[in-house]
Structures are given as structure tokens and as C-alpha cells.
């Protein structure tokens, strides 16, 4: 079942169950997917493109979360936590730190990187492997630790 089909089914269920938050998030994700398809001039997005959009939506919320937390807006922080948990239902299972660390070590040896100057090369090789399964800032942190 494609992501769009899952979203449509979950949207119908959310309407029946009167889950306003879930319905709102699903509609927003569907709009983002459709806008991206229009922008790229495609009828349907690939799984990889859908994953990119979902990851972008989660990242935007996590970034906003920090800002709202600093501003003391607990109501908005709670709302964003709810939205993030709904979005994460559609992302692939996240890698554990141990699994991610193993991928980082393996990729560094594959690329043959020795210093932080080669960090871009390592990141370019890792990110396609962990797309949607790990937070980019965490990947960046692990790569920096192993290249220092």
C-alpha cells in the first residue's frame, strides 16, 4: 500500500473517530505531497521522494519545538509533540544509536576518510543509506566523533 493510500485510509478513519489533530496532520502531509508532485511535474512521487517530504515535515516541527520551548509556549510544544508522533507513524522504523554507529563506522572505512576535511564525502555516502531512518544531526554528530 502506497503512502498516499495509507493517508487516505487513515484520514477516513480519523474523520469517523473525530480525531481532529490526526486529521489535520494527515491533510497537511497530503497537501505537501501533492504540492511536491506538482512542483516536480509528476503524477505520483517515488517512495524516496515521499520519505524526503515526511522527514522534512518532522524536521520542521522539531525545529519549531525548540523555539516554542524557549518562548515558554507549552500549549504549542504539546501540539507539536502530538503532530510529530502522528508523522512518525508513516516513517520507517528509526535506527537505534548502535545500528547507526555501525553504519557510520562502515561507511567511513568504505570511503577511506581519515580527517574532518573529508566529512562531506562521508555524509554524502551515509545519508542515502539512512534516509528517513535517522536524524541527520545525529548522523553528523557520530561522523564528527569518528573523524576527529
GROMACS .gro file of N, CA and C in nm:
model
  444
    1UNK      N    1   0.085  -0.117   0.000
    1UNK     CA    2   0.000   0.000   0.000
    1UNK      C    3   0.090   0.124   0.000
    2UNK      N    4   0.062   0.216  -0.091
    2UNK     CA    5   0.144   0.336  -0.100
    2UNK      C    6   0.112   0.430   0.016
    3UNK      N    7   0.200   0.527   0.035
    3UNK     CA    8   0.182   0.622   0.144
    3UNK      C    9   0.051   0.700   0.126
    4UNK      N   10   0.022   0.740   0.003
    4UNK     CA   11  -0.100   0.816  -0.022
    4UNK      C   12  -0.225   0.734   0.011
    5UNK      N   13  -0.223   0.605  -0.022
    5UNK     CA   14  -0.337   0.518   0.012
    5UNK      C   15  -0.352   0.505   0.163
    6UNK      N   16  -0.238   0.488   0.232
    6UNK     CA   17  -0.242   0.480   0.379
    6UNK      C   18  -0.297   0.608   0.439
    7UNK      N   19  -0.252   0.722   0.385
    7UNK     CA   20  -0.300   0.851   0.435
    7UNK      C   21  -0.451   0.867   0.413
    8UNK      N   22  -0.497   0.826   0.294
    8UNK     CA   23  -0.641   0.836   0.265
    8UNK      C   24  -0.723   0.748   0.359
    9UNK      N   25  -0.677   0.624   0.381
    9UNK     CA   26  -0.748   0.533   0.472
    9UNK      C   27  -0.748   0.588   0.615
   10UNK      N   28  -0.633   0.636   0.660
   10UNK     CA   29  -0.623   0.690   0.795
   10UNK      C   30  -0.704   0.818   0.810
   11UNK      N   31  -0.712   0.896   0.702
   11UNK     CA   32  -0.792   1.018   0.705
   11UNK      C   33  -0.940   0.985   0.723
   12UNK      N   34  -0.987   0.885   0.650
   12UNK     CA   35  -1.128   0.842   0.665
   12UNK      C   36  -1.154   0.795   0.807
   13UNK      N   37  -1.061   0.717   0.860
   13UNK     CA   38  -1.076   0.665   0.996
   13UNK      C   39  -1.074   0.777   1.098
   14UNK      N   40  -0.987   0.874   1.079
   14UNK     CA   41  -0.978   0.989   1.170
   14UNK      C   42  -1.108   1.071   1.166
   15UNK      N   43  -1.168   1.081   1.047
   15UNK     CA   44  -1.296   1.152   1.036
   15UNK      C   45  -1.405   1.078   1.115
   16UNK      N   46  -1.408   0.946   1.097
   16UNK     CA   47  -1.509   0.866   1.167
   16UNK      C   48  -1.492   0.875   1.319
   17UNK      N   49  -1.365   0.873   1.364
   17UNK     CA   50  -1.336   0.875   1.507
   17UNK      C   51  -1.329   1.016   1.566
   18UNK      N   52  -1.352   1.116   1.479
   18UNK     CA   53  -1.346   1.257   1.520
   18UNK      C   54  -1.214   1.294   1.587
   19UNK      N   55  -1.103   1.248   1.526
   19UNK     CA   56  -0.969   1.280   1.575
   19UNK      C   57  -0.917   1.401   1.498
   20UNK      N   58  -0.945   1.519   1.551
   20UNK     CA   59  -0.913   1.644   1.480
   20UNK      C   60  -0.764   1.663   1.456
   21UNK      N   61  -0.682   1.633   1.557
   21UNK     CA   62  -0.536   1.652   1.541
   21UNK      C   63  -0.480   1.564   1.430
   22UNK      N   64  -0.518   1.437   1.435
   22UNK     CA   65  -0.468   1.342   1.336
   22UNK      C   66  -0.515   1.381   1.196
   23UNK      N   67  -0.641   1.420   1.186
   23UNK     CA   68  -0.698   1.460   1.058
   23UNK      C   69  -0.623   1.581   1.002
   24UNK      N   70  -0.596   1.676   1.086
   24UNK     CA   71  -0.524   1.797   1.044
   24UNK      C   72  -0.385   1.764   0.992
   25UNK      N   73  -0.312   1.679   1.063
   25UNK     CA   74  -0.176   1.642   1.023
   25UNK      C   75  -0.179   1.565   0.891
   26UNK      N   76  -0.272   1.473   0.879
   26UNK     CA   77  -0.281   1.393   0.755
   26UNK      C   78  -0.312   1.482   0.636
   27UNK      N   79  -0.404   1.575   0.653
   27UNK     CA   80  -0.437   1.666   0.543
   27UNK      C   81  -0.317   1.750   0.503
   28UNK      N   82  -0.242   1.795   0.603
   28UNK     CA   83  -0.123   1.876   0.577
   28UNK      C   84  -0.018   1.795   0.500
   29UNK      N   85   0.003   1.671   0.539
   29UNK     CA   86   0.101   1.585   0.472
   29UNK      C   87   0.057   1.559   0.328
   30UNK      N   88  -0.071   1.531   0.311
   30UNK     CA   89  -0.123   1.507   0.175
   30UNK      C   90  -0.101   1.631   0.088
   31UNK      N   91  -0.126   1.749   0.144
   31UNK     CA   92  -0.106   1.873   0.068
   31UNK      C   93   0.042   1.890   0.032
   32UNK      N   94   0.131   1.860   0.124
   32UNK     CA   95   0.275   1.870   0.097
   32UNK      C   96   0.315   1.774  -0.015
   33UNK      N   97   0.263   1.653  -0.010
   33UNK     CA   98   0.294   1.553  -0.113
   33UNK      C   99   0.243   1.600  -0.249
   34UNK      N  100   0.121   1.650  -0.252
   34UNK     CA  101   0.063   1.696  -0.379
   34UNK      C  102   0.137   1.818  -0.433
   35UNK      N  103   0.173   1.910  -0.345
   35UNK     CA  104   0.248   2.028  -0.388
   35UNK      C  105   0.383   1.990  -0.447
   36UNK      N  106   0.450   1.895  -0.384
   36UNK     CA  107   0.580   1.849  -0.434
   36UNK      C  108   0.565   1.781  -0.570
   37UNK      N  109   0.459   1.702  -0.586
   37UNK     CA  110   0.435   1.635  -0.714
   37UNK      C  111   0.411   1.738  -0.824
   38UNK      N  112   0.335   1.841  -0.792
   38UNK     CA  113   0.309   1.947  -0.890
   38UNK      C  114   0.438   2.020  -0.923
   39UNK      N  115   0.516   2.050  -0.820
   39UNK     CA  116   0.643   2.121  -0.840
   39UNK      C  117   0.738   2.042  -0.930
   40UNK      N  118   0.739   1.909  -0.911
   40UNK     CA  119   0.827   1.825  -0.991
   40UNK      C  120   0.764   1.786  -1.125
   41UNK      N  121   0.637   1.821  -1.144
   41UNK     CA  122   0.568   1.790  -1.269
   41UNK      C  123   0.539   1.643  -1.285
   42UNK      N  124   0.512   1.574  -1.174
   42UNK     CA  125   0.484   1.430  -1.178
   42UNK      C  126   0.341   1.404  -1.133
   43UNK      N  127   0.291   1.289  -1.176
   43UNK     CA  128   0.159   1.247  -1.130
   43UNK      C  129   0.171   1.182  -0.991
   44UNK      N  130   0.274   1.100  -0.975
   44UNK     CA  131   0.298   1.033  -0.847
   44UNK      C  132   0.443   1.047  -0.807
   45UNK      N  133   0.468   1.057  -0.677
   45UNK     CA  134   0.604   1.066  -0.625
   45UNK      C  135   0.659   0.927  -0.599
   46UNK      N  136   0.789   0.915  -0.605
   46UNK     CA  137   0.852   0.788  -0.570
   46UNK      C  138   0.851   0.773  -0.418
   47UNK      N  139   0.876   0.653  -0.373
   47UNK     CA  140   0.880   0.627  -0.229
   47UNK      C  141   0.987   0.711  -0.162
   48UNK      N  142   1.099   0.727  -0.230
   48UNK     CA  143   1.211   0.805  -0.178
   48UNK      C  144   1.171   0.953  -0.162
   49UNK      N  145   1.100   1.006  -0.261
   49UNK     CA  146   1.055   1.145  -0.256
   49UNK      C  147   0.953   1.165  -0.144
   50UNK      N  148   0.863   1.067  -0.127
   50UNK     CA  149   0.765   1.075  -0.018
   50UNK      C  150   0.835   1.076   0.117
   51UNK      N  151   0.936   0.993   0.129
   51UNK     CA  152   1.013   0.984   0.253
   51UNK      C  153   1.083   1.116   0.283
   52UNK      N  154   1.136   1.179   0.179
   52UNK     CA  155   1.202   1.308   0.195
   52UNK      C  156   1.105   1.412   0.249
   53UNK      N  157   0.985   1.414   0.197
   53UNK     CA  158   0.884   1.512   0.240
   53UNK      C  159   0.843   1.486   0.385
   54UNK      N  160   0.819   1.359   0.419
   54UNK     CA  161   0.783   1.326   0.557
   54UNK      C  162   0.894   1.366   0.653
   55UNK      N  163   1.017   1.337   0.617
   55UNK     CA  164   1.131   1.373   0.701
   55UNK      C  165   1.140   1.525   0.718
   56UNK      N  166   1.114   1.597   0.610
   56UNK     CA  167   1.118   1.744   0.614
   56UNK      C  168   1.010   1.796   0.709
   57UNK      N  169   0.892   1.738   0.703
   57UNK     CA  170   0.783   1.782   0.791
   57UNK      C  171   0.817   1.758   0.938
   58UNK      N  172   0.876   1.643   0.968
   58UNK     CA  173   0.915   1.612   1.106
   58UNK      C  174   1.024   1.708   1.151
   59UNK      N  175   1.121   1.733   1.064
   59UNK     CA  176   1.232   1.822   1.098
   59UNK      C  177   1.180   1.963   1.126
   60UNK      N  178   1.087   2.012   1.045
   60UNK     CA  179   1.031   2.146   1.065
   60UNK      C  180   0.966   2.156   1.203
   61UNK      N  181   0.895   2.052   1.240
   61UNK     CA  182   0.827   2.054   1.370
   61UNK      C  183   0.927   2.047   1.486
   62UNK      N  184   1.031   1.967   1.469
   62UNK     CA  185   1.133   1.958   1.574
   62UNK      C  186   1.205   2.091   1.591
   63UNK      N  187   1.231   2.159   1.479
   63UNK     CA  188   1.295   2.291   1.486
   63UNK      C  189   1.204   2.390   1.558
   64UNK      N  190   1.076   2.388   1.524
   64UNK     CA  191   0.979   2.478   1.588
   64UNK      C  192   0.965   2.446   1.736
   65UNK      N  193   0.976   2.319   1.768
   65UNK     CA  194   0.961   2.274   1.906
   65UNK      C  195   1.061   2.346   1.997
   66UNK      N  196   1.185   2.356   1.953
   66UNK     CA  197   1.287   2.423   2.033
   66UNK      C  198   1.255   2.571   2.052
   67UNK      N  199   1.207   2.634   1.945
   67UNK     CA  200   1.173   2.777   1.952
   67UNK      C  201   1.057   2.801   2.048
   68UNK      N  202   0.952   2.719   2.037
   68UNK     CA  203   0.836   2.737   2.124
   68UNK      C  204   0.871   2.707   2.269
   69UNK      N  205   0.961   2.610   2.288
   69UNK     CA  206   1.003   2.574   2.423
   69UNK      C  207   1.079   2.691   2.487
   70UNK      N  208   1.167   2.754   2.409
   70UNK     CA  209   1.241   2.870   2.459
   70UNK      C  210   1.147   2.986   2.492
   71UNK      N  211   1.040   2.999   2.413
   71UNK     CA  212   0.945   3.109   2.434
   71UNK      C  213   0.845   3.078   2.546
   72UNK      N  214   0.850   2.955   2.599
   72UNK     CA  215   0.760   2.919   2.708
   72UNK      C  216   0.617   2.890   2.664
   73UNK      N  217   0.599   2.852   2.539
   73UNK     CA  218   0.465   2.823   2.486
   73UNK      C  219   0.436   2.674   2.496
   74UNK      N  220   0.404   2.627   2.615
   74UNK     CA  221   0.382   2.485   2.640
   74UNK      C  222   0.265   2.430   2.557
   75UNK      N  223   0.163   2.512   2.533
   75UNK     CA  224   0.049   2.468   2.452
   75UNK      C  225   0.094   2.428   2.311
   76UNK      N  226   0.181   2.510   2.252
   76UNK     CA  227   0.230   2.479   2.118
   76UNK      C  228   0.329   2.364   2.119
   77UNK      N  229   0.407   2.352   2.226
   77UNK     CA  230   0.501   2.241   2.240
   77UNK      C  231   0.424   2.109   2.243
   78UNK      N  232   0.316   2.104   2.321
   78UNK     CA  233   0.234   1.983   2.330
   78UNK      C  234   0.171   1.949   2.195
   79UNK      N  235   0.123   2.051   2.125
   79UNK     CA  236   0.061   2.031   1.993
   79UNK      C  237   0.164   1.972   1.895
   80UNK      N  238   0.286   2.026   1.898
   80UNK     CA  239   0.389   1.977   1.807
   80UNK      C  240   0.432   1.835   1.841
   81UNK      N  241   0.438   1.802   1.970
   81UNK     CA  242   0.470   1.664   2.009
   81UNK      C  243   0.367   1.568   1.951
   82UNK      N  244   0.240   1.607   1.958
   82UNK     CA  245   0.132   1.524   1.903
   82UNK      C  246   0.150   1.508   1.752
   83UNK      N  247   0.178   1.618   1.683
   83UNK     CA  248   0.195   1.613   1.537
   83UNK      C  249   0.314   1.526   1.499
   84UNK      N  250   0.425   1.539   1.572
   84UNK     CA  251   0.544   1.459   1.542
   84UNK      C  252   0.515   1.311   1.561
   85UNK      N  253   0.443   1.277   1.668
   85UNK     CA  254   0.413   1.135   1.691
   85UNK      C  255   0.323   1.079   1.581
   86UNK      N  256   0.233   1.161   1.529
   86UNK     CA  257   0.147   1.117   1.418
   86UNK      C  258   0.231   1.098   1.291
   87UNK      N  259   0.318   1.194   1.262
   87UNK     CA  260   0.403   1.184   1.142
   87UNK      C  261   0.496   1.064   1.148
   88UNK      N  262   0.546   1.032   1.267
   88UNK     CA  263   0.639   0.921   1.280
   88UNK      C  264   0.574   0.786   1.251
   89UNK      N  265   0.442   0.781   1.255
   89UNK     CA  266   0.371   0.657   1.219
   89UNK      C  267   0.395   0.620   1.073
   90UNK      N  268   0.423   0.720   0.990
   90UNK     CA  269   0.438   0.698   0.847
   90UNK      C  270   0.584   0.685   0.804
   91UNK      N  271   0.676   0.712   0.896
   91UNK     CA  272   0.818   0.696   0.865
   91UNK      C  273   0.860   0.553   0.890
   92UNK      N  274   0.967   0.507   0.824
   92UNK     CA  275   1.018   0.373   0.853
   92UNK      C  276   1.070   0.368   0.997
   93UNK      N  277   1.087   0.246   1.048
   93UNK     CA  278   1.138   0.228   1.184
   93UNK      C  279   1.274   0.298   1.194
   94UNK      N  280   1.290   0.378   1.299
   94UNK     CA  281   1.414   0.452   1.319
   94UNK      C  282   1.526   0.358   1.364
   95UNK      N  283   1.646   0.386   1.318
   95UNK     CA  284   1.762   0.306   1.357
   95UNK      C  285   1.800   0.339   1.501
   96UNK      N  286   1.846   0.238   1.573
   96UNK     CA  287   1.896   0.263   1.709
   96UNK      C  288   2.033   0.330   1.696
   97UNK      N  289   2.081   0.388   1.805
   97UNK     CA  290   2.212   0.454   1.801
   97UNK      C  291   2.322   0.354   1.768
   98UNK      N  292   2.308   0.230   1.818
   98UNK     CA  293   2.409   0.128   1.790
   98UNK      C  294   2.413   0.094   1.641
   99UNK      N  295   2.293   0.077   1.582
   99UNK     CA  296   2.286   0.045   1.439
   99UNK      C  297   2.344   0.160   1.356
  100UNK      N  298   2.311   0.282   1.395
  100UNK     CA  299   2.359   0.399   1.323
  100UNK      C  300   2.510   0.412   1.335
  101UNK      N  301   2.562   0.387   1.453
  101UNK     CA  302   2.706   0.393   1.477
  101UNK      C  303   2.780   0.292   1.388
  102UNK      N  304   2.721   0.173   1.374
  102UNK     CA  305   2.782   0.069   1.290
  102UNK      C  306   2.784   0.113   1.144
  103UNK      N  307   2.676   0.174   1.096
  103UNK     CA  308   2.670   0.222   0.959
  103UNK      C  309   2.774   0.333   0.937
  104UNK      N  310   2.787   0.422   1.037
  104UNK     CA  311   2.886   0.531   1.027
  104UNK      C  312   3.027   0.474   1.016
  105UNK      N  313   3.060   0.380   1.104
  105UNK     CA  314   3.195   0.320   1.102
  105UNK      C  315   3.221   0.251   0.968
  106UNK      N  316   3.123   0.175   0.922
  106UNK     CA  317   3.137   0.100   0.797
  106UNK      C  318   3.156   0.196   0.679
  107UNK      N  319   3.078   0.303   0.675
  107UNK     CA  320   3.087   0.397   0.564
  107UNK      C  321   3.218   0.473   0.566
  108UNK      N  322   3.266   0.509   0.684
  108UNK     CA  323   3.396   0.578   0.694
  108UNK      C  324   3.506   0.490   0.638
  109UNK      N  325   3.502   0.360   0.670
  109UNK     CA  326   3.605   0.270   0.617
  109UNK      C  327   3.588   0.249   0.466
  110UNK      N  328   3.464   0.243   0.417
  110UNK     CA  329   3.440   0.228   0.273
  110UNK      C  330   3.496   0.347   0.196
  111UNK      N  331   3.471   0.467   0.248
  111UNK     CA  332   3.514   0.589   0.182
  111UNK      C  333   3.664   0.611   0.201
  112UNK      N  334   3.717   0.559   0.311
  112UNK     CA  335   3.858   0.575   0.340
  112UNK      C  336   3.891   0.711   0.399
  113UNK      N  337   3.793   0.771   0.466
  113UNK     CA  338   3.812   0.904   0.524
  113UNK      C  339   3.897   0.896   0.650
  114UNK      N  340   3.984   0.994   0.667
  114UNK     CA  341   4.074   0.997   0.782
  114UNK      C  342   4.058   1.123   0.866
  115UNK      N  343   4.012   1.233   0.804
  115UNK     CA  344   4.005   1.359   0.877
  115UNK      C  345   3.869   1.427   0.857
  116UNK      N  346   3.847   1.530   0.938
  116UNK     CA  347   3.720   1.605   0.927
  116UNK      C  348   3.707   1.676   0.792
  117UNK      N  349   3.817   1.694   0.723
  117UNK     CA  350   3.813   1.758   0.592
  117UNK      C  351   3.735   1.673   0.492
  118UNK      N  352   3.725   1.543   0.518
  118UNK     CA  353   3.654   1.452   0.428
  118UNK      C  354   3.511   1.423   0.476
  119UNK      N  355   3.465   1.504   0.570
  119UNK     CA  356   3.333   1.481   0.628
  119UNK      C  357   3.220   1.487   0.523
  120UNK      N  358   3.230   1.579   0.430
  120UNK     CA  359   3.128   1.593   0.325
  120UNK      C  360   3.115   1.466   0.242
  121UNK      N  361   3.228   1.406   0.212
  121UNK     CA  362   3.229   1.283   0.134
  121UNK      C  363   3.161   1.170   0.212
  122UNK      N  364   3.190   1.162   0.342
  122UNK     CA  365   3.131   1.058   0.427
  122UNK      C  366   2.979   1.080   0.440
  123UNK      N  367   2.939   1.204   0.465
  123UNK     CA  368   2.796   1.235   0.480
  123UNK      C  369   2.720   1.203   0.351
  124UNK      N  370   2.780   1.235   0.238
  124UNK     CA  371   2.716   1.208   0.108
  124UNK      C  372   2.695   1.058   0.088
  125UNK      N  373   2.786   0.977   0.143
  125UNK     CA  374   2.774   0.832   0.128
  125UNK      C  375   2.675   0.773   0.229
  126UNK      N  376   2.666   0.832   0.348
  126UNK     CA  377   2.580   0.776   0.453
  126UNK      C  378   2.433   0.812   0.434
  127UNK      N  379   2.405   0.936   0.402
  127UNK     CA  380   2.266   0.983   0.404
  127UNK      C  381   2.170   0.900   0.318
  128UNK      N  382   2.208   0.857   0.199
  128UNK     CA  383   2.114   0.773   0.124
  128UNK      C  384   2.083   0.640   0.195
  129UNK      N  385   2.179   0.590   0.273
  129UNK     CA  386   2.160   0.463   0.344
  129UNK      C  387   2.061   0.476   0.459
  130UNK      N  388   2.058   0.593   0.523
  130UNK     CA  389   1.977   0.609   0.644
  130UNK      C  390   1.859   0.703   0.624
  131UNK      N  391   1.830   0.738   0.502
  131UNK     CA  392   1.724   0.835   0.472
  131UNK      C  393   1.592   0.794   0.537
  132UNK      N  394   1.538   0.884   0.618
  132UNK     CA  395   1.411   0.859   0.685
  132UNK      C  396   1.422   0.768   0.806
  133UNK      N  397   1.538   0.708   0.826
  133UNK     CA  398   1.555   0.614   0.937
  133UNK      C  399   1.638   0.672   1.051
  134UNK      N  400   1.699   0.789   1.026
  134UNK     CA  401   1.781   0.851   1.129
  134UNK      C  402   1.784   1.002   1.109
  135UNK      N  403   1.797   1.074   1.218
  135UNK     CA  404   1.805   1.219   1.215
  135UNK      C  405   1.942   1.262   1.163
  136UNK      N  406   1.943   1.352   1.067
  136UNK     CA  407   2.068   1.397   1.006
  136UNK      C  408   2.166   1.458   1.104
  137UNK      N  409   2.114   1.529   1.205
  137UNK     CA  410   2.205   1.591   1.303
  137UNK      C  411   2.275   1.486   1.388
  138UNK      N  412   2.207   1.376   1.416
  138UNK     CA  413   2.268   1.266   1.491
  138UNK      C  414   2.376   1.198   1.407
  139UNK      N  415   2.347   1.178   1.280
  139UNK     CA  416   2.445   1.119   1.188
  139UNK      C  417   2.568   1.209   1.183
  140UNK      N  418   2.545   1.338   1.169
  140UNK     CA  419   2.654   1.436   1.163
  140UNK      C  420   2.740   1.427   1.289
  141UNK      N  421   2.676   1.418   1.405
  141UNK     CA  422   2.747   1.411   1.533
  141UNK      C  423   2.837   1.287   1.539
  142UNK      N  424   2.782   1.172   1.499
  142UNK     CA  425   2.859   1.047   1.501
  142UNK      C  426   2.977   1.052   1.404
  143UNK      N  427   2.955   1.109   1.286
  143UNK     CA  428   3.062   1.118   1.187
  143UNK      C  429   3.174   1.208   1.243
  144UNK      N  430   3.136   1.320   1.302
  144UNK     CA  431   3.237   1.411   1.359
  144UNK      C  432   3.318   1.341   1.468
  145UNK      N  433   3.251   1.263   1.553
  145UNK     CA  434   3.320   1.192   1.660
  145UNK      C  435   3.423   1.095   1.606
  146UNK      N  436   3.387   1.027   1.496
  146UNK     CA  437   3.476   0.924   1.444
  146UNK      C  438   3.586   0.978   1.352
  147UNK      N  439   3.569   1.101   1.305
  147UNK     CA  440   3.670   1.158   1.218
  147UNK      C  441   3.768   1.248   1.292
  148UNK      N  442   3.745   1.272   1.420
  148UNK     CA  443   3.835   1.364   1.492
  148UNK      C  444   3.963   1.295   1.536
   0.00000   0.00000   0.00000
